[in-house]
Structures are given as structure tokens and as C-alpha cells.
């Protein structure tokens, strides 16, 4: 058994035994209540699932195994430019320990060794029209790999419930290893005439991804390390994580579960917002006929967007009640590396203008920017200008969190998810 798998097995055995004992003693203890508002309001805040890898506080933002993003930027093993290696975050999410440099090097090598994408998957991508949205290509490619699922194969052969976690871990590792290759393939075929760039075995997972996209600037390597670290996980209730969780709970294989999660990420209220933000900014600049709009001009454009009954993309959040630390991490990166970039400066001006306007509407729970408000401007600076690809980048990163979390779900033997629904007729009979 590989060292990470062995460590995970030991941790999972220990927690599994503790949970079993707790459930035996206090299994009927109440942890939450559900209001009518929550019933009709997307179950906001209802505590109804276990997610081991990260936890989201409305005011502090995301913590991965208890560590904030600034702490991770300090403590995780780093790439050449000083940003954390996503390999380290995956290790931390899976086993709850900050890994050593040697351990992340081992993981980089593992993912390199597992990275070969089936030829038929690439051929299948090539069958799609080149103007197919990159997220559609991505979901299709991921689902196509399901017939290589170790989990599905072992399940067919007859797998004991206590062993579900083992082949799930194998699929998770293979899937994560392949994703940058699939994403880069989609990018190069969609936007660079199919001129693909071979992988560089000397690079870590995120730097190699940057390389295959077509930019070998070491600062871009570092951006991709940071980007894939901060987008990886946002506890379990967000749409892409929760969808992956529900699908995996049926014991559908990890590829299909993650493809389901990516279909959820592709919605404009979730991951597609990173595409929408940059489209909205470019449309604003075109409408105003300037690359350096004043705050007054931006405010006017924001009011126009709201008057059309549309949302301001990149602002608001279902849980957060302050500027997203993932936005702030990207802002910090931009302040260090590209503070004079005109588009970045527009993003910062929008950050000054939008919150008071949204606050003034009196109904927006969180007027602050989320993760998607900043990423596009950074990507444009490094030549990734094709915004329909942005959600694929988010998706590659999200695999780290949801796959680690689902390894835990299988190890803890979490059952098929099946909450109770009610009809409006039932609601009125009770409360009308
Ligand atoms: N612009 C304008 N109005 C907004 C708004 C925004 N950015 N954010 C929320 N509102 C509105 C809602 O549409 C809702 O209006 P109605 O009552 O008229 O329907 C009202 O404010 C209350 O909504 P909320 O409780 O503040 O927000 P929700 O929890 O329902 O939704 C979210 C959260 C993210 C979907 C919402 O803020 C939004 O649509 N933001 C813009 C899209 C976006 O950036 N999504 C990315 C989120 C991060 C991610 O998952 O990647």
C-alpha cells in the first residue's frame, strides 16, 4: 500500500471507530432545526451532511483542516516562486497533516505516473465541434473515463462494504492526475488550432498544467499553484461538492460523481461566474468606451445591470458575509506581481464601487466579492483570454477537495443520501 493510502487508512479506521461509538451513545441528539424559509430557500444553513476536508465560516472564510488560506500560503511546501503546491493541500485534506517536501514530491511523481488519458477520451473530445463550451467538453471527457473505474470494476467483482474506500482512492488519484492533461487538451483544441504541448515531467502538477496551457512564465506557474489550491474545496454544501457527494453516495463511480459535480459547477450562479465576471467587465469597458473607467462610470453601469434585473457576477455568497479570502489571496498575488495591469485596476475599482450599491438594495445578504471576482483579470494578464475556459480551471482544482472528501465518505461508510421532501400542500396543511 502506498504511504498516503496507508496513512489515510489508519486515520479513517480511527475516526470510523470514534463515530460509531458516538452514534451508539448519542445518535438521536438534535443538531439543527429547519424553518419554512430554509425549506423554500435552498436549505441555506441547514446542517445535514459530514464533510471532513474543509469548513466555511461566514466571517473568517474557508479553513482547510483548520488552516486559513494565509496560513496555508505560509505552511504548505512551496513551488519555486513561493506559492503553495496543491499536492500539499490534497495531502492535508486527505489525512489532516501538513506534508513534508519529500511527501509532496512523492505525490507529484505519483500523479505524473498516473496521468495518461485514455486515447479514446481524447478522440471523443475531438469528435465534438470546436465551439462546444469547454465545460461541456470537460464533463463529457470525465464521464467517458468511467469505464476505466477501478471502483466500478472491483464492485462488479464483488467488493465488501468495508473496502469501498480503497478503489475509490485509486480512482481519485488517477482522475486528479489526468485532469490537467484533459483540460489543457480542451484548451489547445478549442483556442489554439489543436497545437498541443507535451507534458514536462520535471514540473509539479500545477506548473505542468500551466506549461501545457502554453505559458512558461514562472510567475504563471505560481499563479496556477495558488489558483488550484484556493479553488479546491469550500466545505460540502456548495453545489459542485454536494452534487459530487450525492452521486457518489449511490456508489456510482468516482468519474460519474465528479462529472455530476462539474455539471453543477457549470452554472452561472456557481463556477461559471468567473466567465461571467470578465464578460461583464469587458462589456462595461466597451460600453463606456474606455479602459480606465471612473468610479462614477462604474457605478452607473452597475445600476444599469441591476435595473435589467441581472446580478452583478462575482459578488454575493450563500454563506460568506465578508470579502472572500480567496478573492483577497488573488488580490495579494496581483499586488505583488501585476499591480499596474489596467484590467486588475478595474477589478479593484469595481471592488470599491459594488459593495455599497448592493448594500443599498437592502436584500443582498453579502455585498462582498467572491472568488470569481478576481480570477479572470489574472488569467487575461497571462494570456488565457478565452473566458469560456475559466470554469474548467476551477473544475480541475475542485477535484482535489471533492475527491478527498469522498474518500472519507466511503471510508466512513456514509449511506446513500436521501433527505425528506414535502409538498406545498403538506406545508399549508401544517402552517396555512
Ligand atoms: N447582484 C445582484 N443581486 C444579488 C447579488 C448580486 N451579486 N447577490 C444576491 N443578490 C440578490 C439575489 O438575487 C436575491 O434577490 P431576490 O430576492 O430578488 O431573488 C437577493 O439578493 C438575496 O440573495 P442572497 O440571499 O444575498 O444570495 P443567495 O444566497 O440566494 O445567492 C449567490 C448567492 C452567489 C447565488 C448570489 O449572491 C449571486 O447570484 N451572485 C452573483 C453570481 C456569483 O458571483 N456566483 C458565484 C458564487 C461563488 C461560486 O460559487 O463560485
mmCIF file of C-alpha atoms in Angstrom, residues 14-382:
data_model
loop_
_atom_site.group_PDB
_atom_site.id
_atom_site.type_symbol
_atom_site.label_atom_id
_atom_site.label_comp_id
_atom_site.label_asym_id
_atom_site.label_seq_id
_atom_site.Cartn_x
_atom_site.Cartn_y
_atom_site.Cartn_z
ATOM 1 C CA UNK A 14 -9.586 5.527 13.974
ATOM 2 C CA UNK A 15 -12.237 8.152 13.173
ATOM 3 C CA UNK A 16 -14.664 5.475 11.964
ATOM 4 C CA UNK A 17 -14.465 3.730 15.338
ATOM 5 C CA UNK A 18 -14.989 7.016 17.222
ATOM 6 C CA UNK A 19 -18.012 7.954 15.102
ATOM 7 C CA UNK A 20 -19.562 4.524 15.593
ATOM 8 C CA UNK A 21 -19.222 4.812 19.361
ATOM 9 C CA UNK A 22 -20.645 8.363 19.364
ATOM 10 C CA UNK A 23 -23.636 7.345 17.248
ATOM 11 C CA UNK A 24 -24.338 4.425 19.569
ATOM 12 C CA UNK A 25 -24.365 6.683 22.604
ATOM 13 C CA UNK A 26 -25.880 9.918 21.219
ATOM 14 C CA UNK A 27 -27.310 9.029 17.816
ATOM 15 C CA UNK A 28 -30.661 10.769 18.443
ATOM 16 C CA UNK A 29 -29.187 14.080 19.692
ATOM 17 C CA UNK A 30 -30.557 17.086 17.710
ATOM 18 C CA UNK A 31 -28.099 19.334 15.874
ATOM 19 C CA UNK A 32 -30.422 21.613 13.883
ATOM 20 C CA UNK A 33 -33.950 22.710 13.068
ATOM 21 C CA UNK A 34 -35.374 23.653 9.673
ATOM 22 C CA UNK A 35 -37.528 26.733 9.126
ATOM 23 C CA UNK A 36 -40.086 27.253 6.358
ATOM 24 C CA UNK A 37 -37.762 29.912 4.937
ATOM 25 C CA UNK A 38 -34.982 27.352 4.657
ATOM 26 C CA UNK A 39 -37.344 24.830 3.115
ATOM 27 C CA UNK A 40 -38.151 27.188 0.245
ATOM 28 C CA UNK A 41 -34.734 28.890 0.358
ATOM 29 C CA UNK A 42 -32.309 26.320 -0.938
ATOM 30 C CA UNK A 43 -31.728 24.763 2.516
ATOM 31 C CA UNK A 44 -29.377 27.648 3.449
ATOM 32 C CA UNK A 45 -27.503 26.867 6.628
ATOM 33 C CA UNK A 46 -29.201 23.528 7.335
ATOM 34 C CA UNK A 47 -26.617 21.178 8.840
ATOM 35 C CA UNK A 48 -27.244 17.858 7.120
ATOM 36 C CA UNK A 49 -24.002 16.290 5.954
ATOM 37 C CA UNK A 50 -20.495 15.420 7.077
ATOM 38 C CA UNK A 51 -17.555 16.833 5.087
ATOM 39 C CA UNK A 52 -14.133 16.222 6.559
ATOM 40 C CA UNK A 53 -11.796 18.238 4.370
ATOM 41 C CA UNK A 54 -12.767 21.883 4.974
ATOM 42 C CA UNK A 55 -15.173 24.127 6.815
ATOM 43 C CA UNK A 56 -16.593 27.546 5.889
ATOM 44 C CA UNK A 57 -17.144 30.271 8.453
ATOM 45 C CA UNK A 58 -19.299 33.206 7.222
ATOM 46 C CA UNK A 59 -16.842 35.759 8.595
ATOM 47 C CA UNK A 60 -13.451 34.017 8.564
ATOM 48 C CA UNK A 61 -13.951 32.241 5.242
ATOM 49 C CA UNK A 62 -12.658 28.822 4.329
ATOM 50 C CA UNK A 63 -10.413 26.724 6.544
ATOM 51 C CA UNK A 64 -8.859 23.541 5.225
ATOM 52 C CA UNK A 65 -8.450 21.141 8.145
ATOM 53 C CA UNK A 66 -8.419 24.203 10.380
ATOM 54 C CA UNK A 67 -5.892 26.216 8.340
ATOM 55 C CA UNK A 68 -6.836 29.539 6.690
ATOM 56 C CA UNK A 69 -5.530 30.464 3.221
ATOM 57 C CA UNK A 70 -2.846 32.852 4.604
ATOM 58 C CA UNK A 71 -1.663 30.043 6.918
ATOM 59 C CA UNK A 72 -1.532 27.565 4.045
ATOM 60 C CA UNK A 73 0.497 30.021 1.962
ATOM 61 C CA UNK A 74 2.935 30.041 4.856
ATOM 62 C CA UNK A 75 2.967 26.392 5.916
ATOM 63 C CA UNK A 76 2.499 24.153 2.860
ATOM 64 C CA UNK A 77 5.561 23.135 0.831
ATOM 65 C CA UNK A 78 6.031 25.726 -1.889
ATOM 66 C CA UNK A 79 6.877 25.886 -5.565
ATOM 67 C CA UNK A 80 9.837 27.842 -6.908
ATOM 68 C CA UNK A 81 8.035 31.204 -6.660
ATOM 69 C CA UNK A 82 6.768 30.789 -3.114
ATOM 70 C CA UNK A 83 3.103 29.793 -3.612
ATOM 71 C CA UNK A 84 1.848 26.540 -2.048
ATOM 72 C CA UNK A 85 1.864 23.305 -4.009
ATOM 73 C CA UNK A 86 -1.666 21.881 -4.435
ATOM 74 C CA UNK A 87 -0.170 18.435 -3.857
ATOM 75 C CA UNK A 88 0.406 19.565 -0.268
ATOM 76 C CA UNK A 89 -3.174 20.706 0.138
ATOM 77 C CA UNK A 90 -4.533 17.383 -1.156
ATOM 78 C CA UNK A 91 -2.330 15.558 1.346
ATOM 79 C CA UNK A 92 -3.551 17.836 4.137
ATOM 80 C CA UNK A 93 -7.216 17.431 3.165
ATOM 81 C CA UNK A 94 -6.912 13.657 2.942
ATOM 82 C CA UNK A 95 -5.032 12.916 6.145
ATOM 83 C CA UNK A 96 -5.160 16.141 8.159
ATOM 84 C CA UNK A 97 -1.385 16.649 8.336
ATOM 85 C CA UNK A 98 0.842 19.257 6.681
ATOM 86 C CA UNK A 99 3.136 17.167 4.465
ATOM 87 C CA UNK A 100 6.893 17.455 4.118
ATOM 88 C CA UNK A 101 8.605 18.487 0.884
ATOM 89 C CA UNK A 102 9.557 14.854 0.361
ATOM 90 C CA UNK A 103 5.922 13.782 0.673
ATOM 91 C CA UNK A 104 4.664 16.320 -1.877
ATOM 92 C CA UNK A 105 7.476 15.329 -4.241
ATOM 93 C CA UNK A 106 6.273 11.753 -3.910
ATOM 94 C CA UNK A 107 2.706 12.863 -4.695
ATOM 95 C CA UNK A 108 3.837 14.878 -7.750
ATOM 96 C CA UNK A 109 5.596 11.747 -9.018
ATOM 97 C CA UNK A 110 2.506 9.600 -8.317
ATOM 98 C CA UNK A 111 0.233 11.898 -10.275
ATOM 99 C CA UNK A 112 2.783 12.044 -13.103
ATOM 100 C CA UNK A 113 2.842 8.251 -13.246
ATOM 101 C CA UNK A 114 -0.963 8.032 -13.297
ATOM 102 C CA UNK A 115 -1.558 10.842 -15.791
ATOM 103 C CA UNK A 116 -2.105 9.022 -19.083
ATOM 104 C CA UNK A 117 -5.507 9.911 -20.508
ATOM 105 C CA UNK A 118 -7.191 7.102 -22.471
ATOM 106 C CA UNK A 119 -6.734 7.693 -26.212
ATOM 107 C CA UNK A 120 -10.460 7.220 -26.811
ATOM 108 C CA UNK A 121 -11.247 10.098 -24.427
ATOM 109 C CA UNK A 122 -9.099 12.461 -26.480
ATOM 110 C CA UNK A 123 -10.651 11.122 -29.689
ATOM 111 C CA UNK A 124 -14.084 11.660 -28.210
ATOM 112 C CA UNK A 125 -13.250 15.270 -27.333
ATOM 113 C CA UNK A 126 -12.100 15.693 -30.948
ATOM 114 C CA UNK A 127 -15.500 14.473 -32.169
ATOM 115 C CA UNK A 128 -17.208 17.486 -30.556
ATOM 116 C CA UNK A 129 -17.499 20.742 -32.537
ATOM 117 C CA UNK A 130 -14.594 23.011 -31.533
ATOM 118 C CA UNK A 131 -17.054 25.702 -30.413
ATOM 119 C CA UNK A 132 -18.622 23.347 -27.839
ATOM 120 C CA UNK A 133 -18.421 25.097 -24.474
ATOM 121 C CA UNK A 134 -15.244 23.904 -22.694
ATOM 122 C CA UNK A 135 -17.285 22.821 -19.646
ATOM 123 C CA UNK A 136 -19.406 20.555 -21.858
ATOM 124 C CA UNK A 137 -16.207 19.057 -23.307
ATOM 125 C CA UNK A 138 -14.820 18.657 -19.779
ATOM 126 C CA UNK A 139 -17.911 16.916 -18.350
ATOM 127 C CA UNK A 140 -18.123 14.620 -21.383
ATOM 128 C CA UNK A 141 -14.440 13.694 -21.175
ATOM 129 C CA UNK A 142 -14.630 12.916 -17.459
ATOM 130 C CA UNK A 143 -17.742 10.783 -17.831
ATOM 131 C CA UNK A 144 -16.094 8.895 -20.705
ATOM 132 C CA UNK A 145 -13.360 7.641 -18.356
ATOM 133 C CA UNK A 146 -15.926 5.902 -16.144
ATOM 134 C CA UNK A 147 -15.372 2.612 -17.908
ATOM 135 C CA UNK A 148 -11.812 2.630 -16.534
ATOM 136 C CA UNK A 149 -13.070 2.990 -12.982
ATOM 137 C CA UNK A 150 -11.240 0.692 -10.580
ATOM 138 C CA UNK A 151 -14.142 1.165 -8.155
ATOM 139 C CA UNK A 152 -16.754 0.046 -10.709
ATOM 140 C CA UNK A 153 -14.641 -2.942 -11.735
ATOM 141 C CA UNK A 154 -13.967 -4.098 -8.163
ATOM 142 C CA UNK A 155 -17.630 -3.566 -7.257
ATOM 143 C CA UNK A 156 -18.672 -5.802 -10.160
ATOM 144 C CA UNK A 157 -16.269 -8.467 -8.953
ATOM 145 C CA UNK A 158 -17.899 -8.332 -5.503
ATOM 146 C CA UNK A 159 -16.477 -5.768 -3.091
ATOM 147 C CA UNK A 160 -17.011 -5.758 0.681
ATOM 148 C CA UNK A 161 -18.530 -2.518 2.028
ATOM 149 C CA UNK A 162 -15.524 -2.056 4.284
ATOM 150 C CA UNK A 163 -13.261 -1.901 1.212
ATOM 151 C CA UNK A 164 -15.158 0.724 -0.825
ATOM 152 C CA UNK A 165 -12.639 3.402 0.131
ATOM 153 C CA UNK A 166 -9.705 1.518 -1.409
ATOM 154 C CA UNK A 167 -10.636 1.518 -5.132
ATOM 155 C CA UNK A 168 -12.249 4.939 -4.642
ATOM 156 C CA UNK A 169 -8.842 6.268 -3.583
ATOM 157 C CA UNK A 170 -7.263 4.699 -6.715
ATOM 158 C CA UNK A 171 -9.834 6.357 -8.996
ATOM 159 C CA UNK A 172 -9.475 9.681 -7.178
ATOM 160 C CA UNK A 173 -5.700 9.661 -7.656
ATOM 161 C CA UNK A 174 -5.981 8.663 -11.338
ATOM 162 C CA UNK A 175 -8.663 11.255 -12.012
ATOM 163 C CA UNK A 176 -6.734 14.121 -10.389
ATOM 164 C CA UNK A 177 -3.571 13.083 -12.245
ATOM 165 C CA UNK A 178 -5.323 13.203 -15.623
ATOM 166 C CA UNK A 179 -7.373 16.374 -15.249
ATOM 167 C CA UNK A 180 -4.718 18.973 -16.177
ATOM 168 C CA UNK A 181 -3.973 16.972 -19.324
ATOM 169 C CA UNK A 182 -7.647 16.814 -20.303
ATOM 170 C CA UNK A 183 -8.208 20.493 -19.532
ATOM 171 C CA UNK A 184 -5.123 21.593 -21.472
ATOM 172 C CA UNK A 185 -6.179 19.360 -24.390
ATOM 173 C CA UNK A 186 -9.594 21.052 -24.457
ATOM 174 C CA UNK A 187 -7.996 24.496 -24.252
ATOM 175 C CA UNK A 188 -5.486 23.932 -27.042
ATOM 176 C CA UNK A 189 -8.033 22.324 -29.393
ATOM 177 C CA UNK A 190 -10.660 24.983 -28.752
ATOM 178 C CA UNK A 191 -8.449 28.066 -28.969
ATOM 179 C CA UNK A 192 -5.042 27.167 -30.437
ATOM 180 C CA UNK A 193 -5.864 25.135 -33.527
ATOM 181 C CA UNK A 194 -5.191 21.789 -31.836
ATOM 182 C CA UNK A 195 -1.477 22.545 -31.367
ATOM 183 C CA UNK A 196 -0.951 20.518 -28.192
ATOM 184 C CA UNK A 197 2.022 20.952 -25.881
ATOM 185 C CA UNK A 198 3.614 17.796 -24.448
ATOM 186 C CA UNK A 199 3.737 17.415 -20.704
ATOM 187 C CA UNK A 200 7.021 18.267 -18.900
ATOM 188 C CA UNK A 201 7.908 15.519 -16.431
ATOM 189 C CA UNK A 202 10.222 17.798 -14.467
ATOM 190 C CA UNK A 203 7.341 20.008 -13.312
ATOM 191 C CA UNK A 204 4.904 19.722 -10.434
ATOM 192 C CA UNK A 205 1.163 19.171 -11.125
ATOM 193 C CA UNK A 206 0.070 22.826 -11.385
ATOM 194 C CA UNK A 207 3.204 24.104 -13.149
ATOM 195 C CA UNK A 208 2.893 21.339 -15.722
ATOM 196 C CA UNK A 209 -0.727 22.361 -16.251
ATOM 197 C CA UNK A 210 0.398 25.968 -16.861
ATOM 198 C CA UNK A 211 3.062 24.669 -19.244
ATOM 199 C CA UNK A 212 0.557 22.581 -21.239
ATOM 200 C CA UNK A 213 -1.783 25.570 -21.482
ATOM 201 C CA UNK A 214 1.059 27.377 -23.234
ATOM 202 C CA UNK A 215 2.661 29.837 -20.807
ATOM 203 C CA UNK A 216 6.058 29.021 -19.252
ATOM 204 C CA UNK A 217 6.399 32.220 -17.241
ATOM 205 C CA UNK A 218 7.469 31.045 -13.750
ATOM 206 C CA UNK A 219 5.067 33.609 -12.248
ATOM 207 C CA UNK A 220 2.196 31.976 -14.173
ATOM 208 C CA UNK A 221 3.326 28.603 -12.798
ATOM 209 C CA UNK A 222 2.995 30.127 -9.360
ATOM 210 C CA UNK A 223 -0.407 31.613 -10.144
ATOM 211 C CA UNK A 224 -1.659 28.187 -11.166
ATOM 212 C CA UNK A 225 -0.318 26.687 -7.911
ATOM 213 C CA UNK A 226 -2.178 29.323 -5.924
ATOM 214 C CA UNK A 227 -5.284 29.127 -8.123
ATOM 215 C CA UNK A 228 -5.613 25.347 -7.869
ATOM 216 C CA UNK A 229 -5.004 25.494 -4.121
ATOM 217 C CA UNK A 230 -7.635 28.101 -3.266
ATOM 218 C CA UNK A 231 -10.415 26.796 -5.563
ATOM 219 C CA UNK A 232 -10.131 23.210 -4.334
ATOM 220 C CA UNK A 233 -12.721 22.966 -1.578
ATOM 221 C CA UNK A 234 -15.394 25.104 0.107
ATOM 222 C CA UNK A 235 -16.945 22.626 2.542
ATOM 223 C CA UNK A 236 -19.670 20.245 1.399
ATOM 224 C CA UNK A 237 -22.821 22.286 0.797
ATOM 225 C CA UNK A 238 -21.807 24.188 -2.343
ATOM 226 C CA UNK A 239 -23.459 22.887 -5.494
ATOM 227 C CA UNK A 240 -20.470 21.156 -7.130
ATOM 228 C CA UNK A 241 -19.316 19.481 -3.905
ATOM 229 C CA UNK A 242 -22.785 18.487 -2.834
ATOM 230 C CA UNK A 243 -23.673 17.084 -6.259
ATOM 231 C CA UNK A 244 -20.481 15.008 -6.292
ATOM 232 C CA UNK A 245 -21.340 13.820 -2.783
ATOM 233 C CA UNK A 246 -24.916 12.782 -3.672
ATOM 234 C CA UNK A 247 -23.887 10.955 -6.827
ATOM 235 C CA UNK A 248 -21.003 9.173 -5.084
ATOM 236 C CA UNK A 249 -23.334 8.183 -2.232
ATOM 237 C CA UNK A 250 -25.227 5.958 -4.679
ATOM 238 C CA UNK A 251 -21.900 4.144 -5.248
ATOM 239 C CA UNK A 252 -21.901 5.455 -8.773
ATOM 240 C CA UNK A 253 -18.218 5.502 -9.709
ATOM 241 C CA UNK A 254 -15.956 8.499 -8.917
ATOM 242 C CA UNK A 255 -15.732 9.639 -12.550
ATOM 243 C CA UNK A 256 -19.519 9.913 -12.873
ATOM 244 C CA UNK A 257 -19.800 11.541 -9.453
ATOM 245 C CA UNK A 258 -17.236 14.170 -10.349
ATOM 246 C CA UNK A 259 -18.807 14.685 -13.825
ATOM 247 C CA UNK A 260 -22.075 15.420 -11.995
ATOM 248 C CA UNK A 261 -20.273 17.901 -9.755
ATOM 249 C CA UNK A 262 -18.787 19.605 -12.781
ATOM 250 C CA UNK A 263 -22.232 19.914 -14.389
ATOM 251 C CA UNK A 264 -23.258 21.835 -11.250
ATOM 252 C CA UNK A 265 -20.112 23.973 -11.379
ATOM 253 C CA UNK A 266 -21.048 24.982 -14.946
ATOM 254 C CA UNK A 267 -23.981 27.146 -13.749
ATOM 255 C CA UNK A 268 -23.597 30.973 -13.728
ATOM 256 C CA UNK A 269 -24.618 31.245 -10.062
ATOM 257 C CA UNK A 270 -21.696 28.938 -9.194
ATOM 258 C CA UNK A 271 -18.429 28.306 -11.070
ATOM 259 C CA UNK A 272 -19.435 29.839 -14.398
ATOM 260 C CA UNK A 273 -19.481 33.195 -12.582
ATOM 261 C CA UNK A 274 -15.723 33.516 -13.297
ATOM 262 C CA UNK A 275 -16.548 33.614 -17.024
ATOM 263 C CA UNK A 276 -19.460 35.976 -16.436
ATOM 264 C CA UNK A 277 -17.341 38.428 -14.420
ATOM 265 C CA UNK A 278 -14.822 39.037 -17.155
ATOM 266 C CA UNK A 279 -17.527 39.181 -19.825
ATOM 267 C CA UNK A 280 -19.355 41.763 -17.705
ATOM 268 C CA UNK A 281 -16.175 43.834 -17.242
ATOM 269 C CA UNK A 282 -15.264 43.737 -20.933
ATOM 270 C CA UNK A 283 -18.812 44.672 -21.881
ATOM 271 C CA UNK A 284 -18.657 47.570 -19.425
ATOM 272 C CA UNK A 285 -15.365 48.830 -20.877
ATOM 273 C CA UNK A 286 -16.761 48.564 -24.396
ATOM 274 C CA UNK A 287 -19.995 50.337 -23.469
ATOM 275 C CA UNK A 288 -18.154 53.120 -21.662
ATOM 276 C CA UNK A 289 -15.563 53.239 -24.435
ATOM 277 C CA UNK A 290 -12.618 53.399 -22.011
ATOM 278 C CA UNK A 291 -10.048 51.064 -20.431
ATOM 279 C CA UNK A 292 -9.838 53.277 -17.337
ATOM 280 C CA UNK A 293 -13.388 53.968 -16.168
ATOM 281 C CA UNK A 294 -14.011 56.300 -13.246
ATOM 282 C CA UNK A 295 -15.816 55.071 -10.136
ATOM 283 C CA UNK A 296 -18.847 57.138 -11.186
ATOM 284 C CA UNK A 297 -18.938 55.444 -14.600
ATOM 285 C CA UNK A 298 -18.665 52.008 -12.994
ATOM 286 C CA UNK A 299 -21.459 52.864 -10.547
ATOM 287 C CA UNK A 300 -23.696 53.906 -13.418
ATOM 288 C CA UNK A 301 -23.016 50.634 -15.231
ATOM 289 C CA UNK A 302 -23.711 48.622 -12.053
ATOM 290 C CA UNK A 303 -27.077 50.388 -11.673
ATOM 291 C CA UNK A 304 -27.884 49.649 -15.327
ATOM 292 C CA UNK A 305 -27.121 45.941 -14.804
ATOM 293 C CA UNK A 306 -29.337 45.821 -11.722
ATOM 294 C CA UNK A 307 -32.114 47.741 -13.484
ATOM 295 C CA UNK A 308 -32.161 44.994 -16.122
ATOM 296 C CA UNK A 309 -32.946 42.526 -13.316
ATOM 297 C CA UNK A 310 -29.494 40.885 -13.536
ATOM 298 C CA UNK A 311 -26.999 40.047 -10.800
ATOM 299 C CA UNK A 312 -23.504 41.540 -10.535
ATOM 300 C CA UNK A 313 -21.334 38.496 -11.224
ATOM 301 C CA UNK A 314 -18.567 37.782 -8.721
ATOM 302 C CA UNK A 315 -20.433 39.420 -5.840
ATOM 303 C CA UNK A 316 -22.520 37.796 -3.119
ATOM 304 C CA UNK A 317 -22.377 34.412 -1.464
ATOM 305 C CA UNK A 318 -24.737 31.925 0.104
ATOM 306 C CA UNK A 319 -22.557 31.536 3.227
ATOM 307 C CA UNK A 320 -19.822 34.209 3.329
ATOM 308 C CA UNK A 321 -20.526 37.584 4.925
ATOM 309 C CA UNK A 322 -17.233 39.351 4.180
ATOM 310 C CA UNK A 323 -14.799 39.671 1.245
ATOM 311 C CA UNK A 324 -13.866 36.136 0.235
ATOM 312 C CA UNK A 325 -10.326 35.255 1.451
ATOM 313 C CA UNK A 326 -9.886 33.545 -1.924
ATOM 314 C CA UNK A 327 -10.537 36.939 -3.590
ATOM 315 C CA UNK A 328 -8.080 38.554 -1.181
ATOM 316 C CA UNK A 329 -5.390 35.933 -1.884
ATOM 317 C CA UNK A 330 -5.660 36.678 -5.607
ATOM 318 C CA UNK A 331 -5.604 40.434 -4.890
ATOM 319 C CA UNK A 332 -2.447 39.935 -2.841
ATOM 320 C CA UNK A 333 -0.886 37.977 -5.719
ATOM 321 C CA UNK A 334 -1.812 40.784 -8.140
ATOM 322 C CA UNK A 335 -0.413 43.464 -5.806
ATOM 323 C CA UNK A 336 2.876 41.557 -5.757
ATOM 324 C CA UNK A 337 3.189 40.692 -9.437
ATOM 325 C CA UNK A 338 0.962 42.859 -11.649
ATOM 326 C CA UNK A 339 -0.288 45.865 -9.777
ATOM 327 C CA UNK A 340 -0.041 48.137 -12.832
ATOM 328 C CA UNK A 341 -2.182 45.918 -15.058
ATOM 329 C CA UNK A 342 -5.115 48.095 -16.241
ATOM 330 C CA UNK A 343 -7.667 45.265 -16.028
ATOM 331 C CA UNK A 344 -6.593 44.401 -12.486
ATOM 332 C CA UNK A 345 -7.052 48.035 -11.574
ATOM 333 C CA UNK A 346 -10.593 47.934 -12.969
ATOM 334 C CA UNK A 347 -11.295 44.872 -10.772
ATOM 335 C CA UNK A 348 -10.050 46.793 -7.724
ATOM 336 C CA UNK A 349 -12.184 49.829 -8.600
ATOM 337 C CA UNK A 350 -15.242 47.598 -9.038
ATOM 338 C CA UNK A 351 -14.440 46.225 -5.551
ATOM 339 C CA UNK A 352 -14.698 49.782 -4.186
ATOM 340 C CA UNK A 353 -17.913 50.590 -6.043
ATOM 341 C CA UNK A 354 -20.127 47.488 -5.946
ATOM 342 C CA UNK A 355 -20.460 46.619 -2.204
ATOM 343 C CA UNK A 356 -22.135 49.882 -1.110
ATOM 344 C CA UNK A 357 -24.535 49.697 -4.059
ATOM 345 C CA UNK A 358 -25.529 46.096 -3.281
ATOM 346 C CA UNK A 359 -25.791 47.001 0.406
ATOM 347 C CA UNK A 360 -28.153 49.822 -0.559
ATOM 348 C CA UNK A 361 -30.549 47.361 -2.190
ATOM 349 C CA UNK A 362 -31.376 46.114 1.292
ATOM 350 C CA UNK A 363 -31.854 42.494 0.255
ATOM 351 C CA UNK A 364 -28.384 41.205 -0.663
ATOM 352 C CA UNK A 365 -27.084 39.138 2.242
ATOM 353 C CA UNK A 366 -23.435 39.534 1.251
ATOM 354 C CA UNK A 367 -22.384 42.543 -0.856
ATOM 355 C CA UNK A 368 -18.715 41.488 -0.986
ATOM 356 C CA UNK A 369 -16.701 39.897 -3.805
ATOM 357 C CA UNK A 370 -16.375 36.122 -4.023
ATOM 358 C CA UNK A 371 -13.573 34.020 -5.533
ATOM 359 C CA UNK A 372 -14.759 34.631 -9.097
ATOM 360 C CA UNK A 373 -14.476 38.420 -8.987
ATOM 361 C CA UNK A 374 -10.690 38.437 -9.440
ATOM 362 C CA UNK A 375 -9.512 35.339 -11.272
ATOM 363 C CA UNK A 376 -10.319 36.422 -14.836
ATOM 364 C CA UNK A 377 -8.163 39.557 -14.734
ATOM 365 C CA UNK A 378 -5.162 37.495 -13.590
ATOM 366 C CA UNK A 379 -5.696 34.931 -16.327
ATOM 367 C CA UNK A 380 -6.055 37.574 -19.043
ATOM 368 C CA UNK A 381 -2.726 39.063 -17.941
ATOM 369 C CA UNK A 382 -1.007 35.713 -18.506
#
